[in-house]
Short mmCIF file of C-alpha atoms in Angstrom, two decimals:
data_model
loop_
_atom_site.label_atom_id
_atom_site.label_comp_id
_atom_site.label_asym_id
_atom_site.label_seq_id
_atom_site.Cartn_x
_atom_site.Cartn_y
_atom_site.Cartn_z
CA MET A 15 0.16 0.02 0.28
CA SER A 16 0.64 3.46 -1.04
CA LYS A 17 2.56 5.05 1.98
CA THR A 18 2.80 8.18 -0.03
CA PRO A 19 -0.80 10.45 0.23
CA ARG A 20 -3.39 10.27 -2.56
CA VAL A 21 -5.00 13.25 -2.43
CA PRO A 22 -3.72 16.34 -1.31
CA GLY A 23 -5.55 17.56 1.47
CA ALA A 24 -7.77 20.61 0.75
CA LEU A 25 -6.25 23.28 2.29
CA ALA A 26 -4.01 25.32 1.04
CA GLY A 27 -0.31 24.33 2.61
CA ALA A 28 -1.63 22.48 4.67
CA ASP A 29 -0.42 18.07 5.25
CA SER A 30 -1.76 15.28 3.79
CA ASN A 31 -3.83 13.32 6.85
CA PHE A 32 -6.78 12.55 7.57
CA GLY A 33 -8.63 15.32 8.35
CA THR A 34 -7.53 17.30 5.11
CA VAL A 35 -7.96 14.88 2.99
CA LEU A 36 -11.78 14.48 4.67
CA ALA A 37 -11.88 18.05 3.80
CA HIS A 38 -12.90 17.54 0.44
CA THR A 39 -16.19 16.73 1.89
CA PRO A 40 -16.96 19.05 4.36
CA ASP A 41 -20.40 17.21 5.71
CA VAL A 42 -18.00 13.87 6.05
CA LEU A 43 -15.83 15.64 8.27
CA ASN A 44 -18.42 17.24 10.06
CA GLY A 45 -20.42 14.33 11.23
CA PHE A 46 -17.44 11.62 11.64
CA PHE A 47 -15.44 14.21 14.18
CA GLU A 48 -18.99 14.24 16.25
CA LEU A 49 -19.31 10.83 15.62
CA TYR A 50 -15.50 10.01 16.55
CA GLY A 51 -15.75 12.53 19.41
CA LEU A 52 -19.01 10.49 20.73
CA PHE A 53 -17.05 7.50 21.15
CA TRP A 54 -14.45 8.90 23.67
CA GLN A 55 -17.17 10.96 26.13
CA GLU A 56 -17.68 9.61 29.74
CA GLY A 57 -19.47 6.38 29.57
CA SER A 58 -19.37 2.34 30.53
CA VAL A 59 -15.99 1.61 28.99
CA SER A 60 -12.49 3.69 29.92
CA ALA A 61 -11.28 6.68 27.74
CA ARG A 62 -7.87 3.84 28.47
CA HIS A 63 -9.07 0.71 27.37
CA LYS A 64 -11.23 2.57 24.32
CA GLU A 65 -7.39 3.67 23.83
CA LEU A 66 -5.62 0.70 24.08
CA ALA A 67 -8.30 -0.35 21.75
CA ARG A 68 -7.65 1.55 18.95
CA LEU A 69 -3.73 1.41 18.89
CA ARG A 70 -4.33 -2.80 19.09
CA ASN A 71 -6.84 -1.71 15.41
CA ALA A 72 -4.90 0.26 14.15
CA ARG A 73 -1.59 -2.05 14.52
CA THR A 74 -3.34 -4.27 12.83
CA THR A 75 -4.60 -3.44 10.67
CA ASP A 76 -1.26 -1.42 9.74
CA CYS A 77 -1.92 1.85 9.70
CA GLY A 78 0.66 4.53 10.55
CA TYR A 79 -1.39 7.01 11.46
CA MET B 29 -28.37 -14.97 17.01
CA SER B 30 -28.43 -11.57 18.62
CA TRP B 31 -25.77 -10.07 21.53
CA ALA B 32 -27.46 -7.78 22.65
CA SER B 33 -30.98 -7.15 25.12
CA THR B 34 -33.32 -5.99 22.44
CA THR B 35 -37.35 -6.86 21.92
CA PRO B 36 -38.19 -8.98 19.01
CA LYS B 37 -38.69 -6.39 17.04
CA THR B 38 -35.28 -4.29 16.76
CA GLN B 39 -32.87 -6.57 15.49
CA THR B 40 -31.58 -4.63 12.76
CA LEU B 41 -28.56 -2.66 13.08
CA THR B 42 -30.46 0.48 13.62
CA ASP B 43 -31.74 -0.62 15.60
CA HIS B 44 -29.06 -2.66 17.62
CA LEU B 45 -28.04 1.44 17.94
CA ALA B 46 -31.25 2.39 18.90
CA VAL B 47 -29.87 1.32 22.88
CA GLN B 48 -27.84 4.59 22.67
CA PRO B 49 -29.55 7.12 21.30
CA GLN B 50 -27.72 9.87 21.12
CA LEU B 51 -25.08 6.98 19.05
CA GLN B 52 -27.83 5.52 17.10
CA ALA B 53 -28.15 9.63 16.02
CA LYS B 54 -24.58 10.52 15.18
CA TYR B 55 -23.80 7.38 13.57
CA GLN B 56 -27.44 7.74 10.98
CA GLN B 57 -26.37 11.49 10.54
CA PHE B 58 -22.81 10.57 8.89
CA MET B 59 -23.41 7.80 7.35
CA ALA B 60 -25.96 10.19 5.05
CA THR B 61 -23.66 12.26 4.42
CA LEU B 62 -21.69 9.84 2.20
CA TRP B 63 -25.48 9.97 0.12
CA ASP B 64 -24.40 13.01 -1.45
CA ALA B 65 -25.82 12.37 -4.41
CA GLU B 66 -23.76 15.09 -6.56
CA ARG B 67 -20.56 13.18 -5.63
CA VAL B 68 -20.98 10.46 -6.21
CA PRO B 69 -24.23 8.71 -8.39
CA THR B 70 -25.90 6.45 -5.39
CA ARG B 71 -26.55 4.03 -7.59
CA LEU B 72 -22.38 4.01 -7.15
CA LEU B 73 -23.01 3.57 -4.07
CA GLU B 74 -25.47 1.39 -3.50
CA LEU B 75 -24.04 -1.57 -5.58
CA ALA B 76 -20.62 -1.12 -3.10
CA ARG B 77 -22.88 -1.68 -0.65
CA LEU B 78 -23.99 -5.07 -1.52
CA ARG B 79 -20.61 -6.11 -3.12
CA ILE B 80 -19.20 -5.71 0.74
CA ALA B 81 -22.60 -7.27 2.40
CA ALA B 82 -22.02 -10.21 0.22
CA ILE B 83 -18.73 -10.19 1.03
CA HIS B 84 -19.05 -10.41 4.80
CA ASP B 85 -21.95 -12.91 3.63
CA CYS B 86 -23.81 -10.04 5.67
CA GLU B 87 -27.84 -10.84 6.02
CA GLU B 88 -28.90 -7.99 7.37
CA GLN B 89 -27.46 -5.37 4.60
CA TRP B 90 -27.73 -7.29 2.06
CA LEU B 91 -31.25 -7.56 2.57
CA GLN B 92 -32.32 -3.71 1.96
CA ARG B 93 -32.66 -2.04 -0.76
CA HIS B 94 -31.41 1.83 -0.89
CA PRO B 95 -34.98 2.80 -2.24
CA ASP B 96 -34.02 4.92 -5.23
CA VAL B 97 -31.81 2.12 -6.85
CA ARG B 98 -33.09 -0.30 -8.12
CA LEU B 99 -31.38 -3.86 -10.13
CA LYS B 100 -32.04 -6.59 -11.31
CA ALA B 101 -32.48 -9.69 -10.74
CA HIS B 102 -28.91 -10.41 -13.02
CA GLU B 103 -27.51 -7.41 -11.55
CA LEU B 104 -27.51 -8.43 -7.90
CA ALA B 105 -26.87 -11.87 -9.24
CA ALA B 106 -23.51 -10.72 -9.66
CA LEU B 107 -23.28 -8.45 -6.62
CA GLN B 108 -23.55 -11.87 -4.62
CA GLN B 109 -21.05 -14.12 -7.48
CA GLY B 110 -18.22 -11.29 -7.29
CA ARG B 111 -19.41 -11.22 -10.98
CA ARG B 112 -18.10 -6.70 -12.36
CA GLU B 113 -18.51 -7.61 -16.26
CA GLY B 114 -22.00 -6.43 -17.25
CA PHE B 115 -21.31 -3.73 -14.94
CA ASP B 116 -20.53 0.18 -16.47
CA GLU B 117 -16.71 0.60 -16.27
CA LEU B 118 -16.74 3.29 -13.24
CA ALA B 119 -18.85 1.04 -11.48
CA GLN B 120 -16.62 -1.71 -11.88
CA LEU B 121 -14.03 0.64 -10.66
CA VAL B 122 -15.81 0.72 -7.83
CA LEU B 123 -16.56 -2.91 -7.38
CA GLU B 124 -13.13 -3.68 -7.92
CA VAL B 125 -12.09 -1.03 -4.58
CA ALA B 126 -15.11 -2.31 -2.83
CA GLU B 127 -13.80 -6.11 -3.14
CA LEU B 128 -10.67 -4.94 -2.00
CA MET B 129 -11.28 -2.52 1.34
CA PRO B 130 -13.17 -5.43 3.67
CA LEU B 131 -9.99 -8.14 3.41
CA ASN B 132 -7.63 -6.61 1.60
CA HIS B 133 -6.89 -3.47 1.91
CA HIS B 134 -4.19 -2.91 1.98
CA GLU B 135 -4.36 -3.77 -2.13
CA ILE B 136 -5.89 -1.03 -2.98
CA SER B 137 -3.36 0.30 -5.87
CA ASP B 138 -2.45 4.24 -6.47
CA ALA B 139 -3.82 3.34 -10.38
CA GLN B 140 -6.75 2.29 -8.69
CA VAL B 141 -6.99 5.58 -6.23
CA ALA B 142 -5.69 8.22 -9.23
CA ALA B 143 -8.24 5.87 -11.21
CA LEU B 144 -10.84 7.10 -9.43
CA ARG B 145 -9.78 11.13 -9.16
CA HIS B 146 -9.97 10.76 -13.00
CA ALA B 147 -13.60 9.84 -12.68
CA LEU B 148 -14.43 11.25 -9.72
CA ASP B 149 -12.04 14.77 -8.64
CA GLU B 150 -10.88 14.67 -4.75
CA GLY B 151 -14.38 15.50 -3.33
CA GLY B 152 -15.57 12.08 -4.84
CA THR B 153 -13.10 9.96 -4.72
CA VAL B 154 -12.74 11.21 -0.51
CA ALA B 155 -16.25 10.28 -0.70
CA VAL B 156 -16.42 6.73 -1.72
CA LEU B 157 -13.69 5.48 0.07
CA THR B 158 -15.02 6.86 3.32
CA ALA B 159 -18.38 5.02 1.66
CA LEU B 160 -16.67 1.73 0.92
CA ALA B 161 -15.18 2.14 4.59
CA PHE B 162 -18.04 2.86 6.46
CA PHE B 163 -19.89 -0.03 4.69
CA ASP B 164 -17.69 -2.54 5.24
CA VAL B 165 -18.36 -1.03 9.40
CA ASN B 166 -21.38 -2.19 8.95
CA ALA B 167 -20.91 -5.08 7.82
CA ARG B 168 -18.75 -5.76 10.07
CA LEU B 169 -21.04 -4.63 13.32
CA SER B 170 -24.22 -6.33 12.07
CA LYS B 171 -22.83 -9.72 12.35
CA THR B 172 -21.01 -8.23 15.84
CA LEU B 173 -24.03 -7.29 17.47
CA GLY B 174 -26.48 -9.91 15.59
CA ALA B 175 -28.08 -7.92 13.69
CA THR B 176 -30.89 -10.27 12.39
CA ALA B 177 -32.59 -8.84 7.92
CA ASN B 178 -36.01 -6.87 8.06
CA PRO B 179 -36.39 -7.36 4.47
CA ALA B 180 -40.14 -5.37 4.59
CA GLU B 181 -38.21 -2.48 5.06
CA GLU B 182 -36.39 -0.23 2.30
CA ALA B 183 -33.54 1.42 4.21
CA ALA B 184 -32.51 4.66 2.67
CA ASN B 185 -29.00 6.23 4.05
CA VAL B 186 -27.91 2.36 4.99
#
């Protein structure tokens, strides 16, 4: 899989990363981060456990980001 | 089998998410943003959604149909079997990428993404790739929660 950005960021002068690339579709970007923020709110699963799962998922899928 | 505690009438993925109403609402709002027909034709997304459901053998997602897309029996059979011939060039490209997203996403090539950019521009490419990723999420989540099909329901923004 490519290690260089396949789609440039939508924000002039900004690096190409998950957020700036998703900014090509502002409604998708906003909807995603509203949902993602909800994942991290206080709840029955602690932030520590969520972070453990997130990092393990990133490693399993070989996602350096 | 349904693993979450729900009533007998609440078995779809959407119904399972209803045990967390705020999560259900935000999830549906986000999924709805993926179905912007001005960026990506709805038919393309529906083809990809169904192919990903088929790859996961996810009946709950497979039996849902977008109300604006009427697929013929032979098209549904092709999606079930992973055949792309008979679809137009752009649909074949989207289905090629959809084929890889669930289990072989590392094999999605630079050339395939470049072809998407050529056909759909940056916004369309981001939209379709995001949609494919979340169709995969839907199928995984549906299977994990043990959601069951409600074929009588034609759901937009699935």
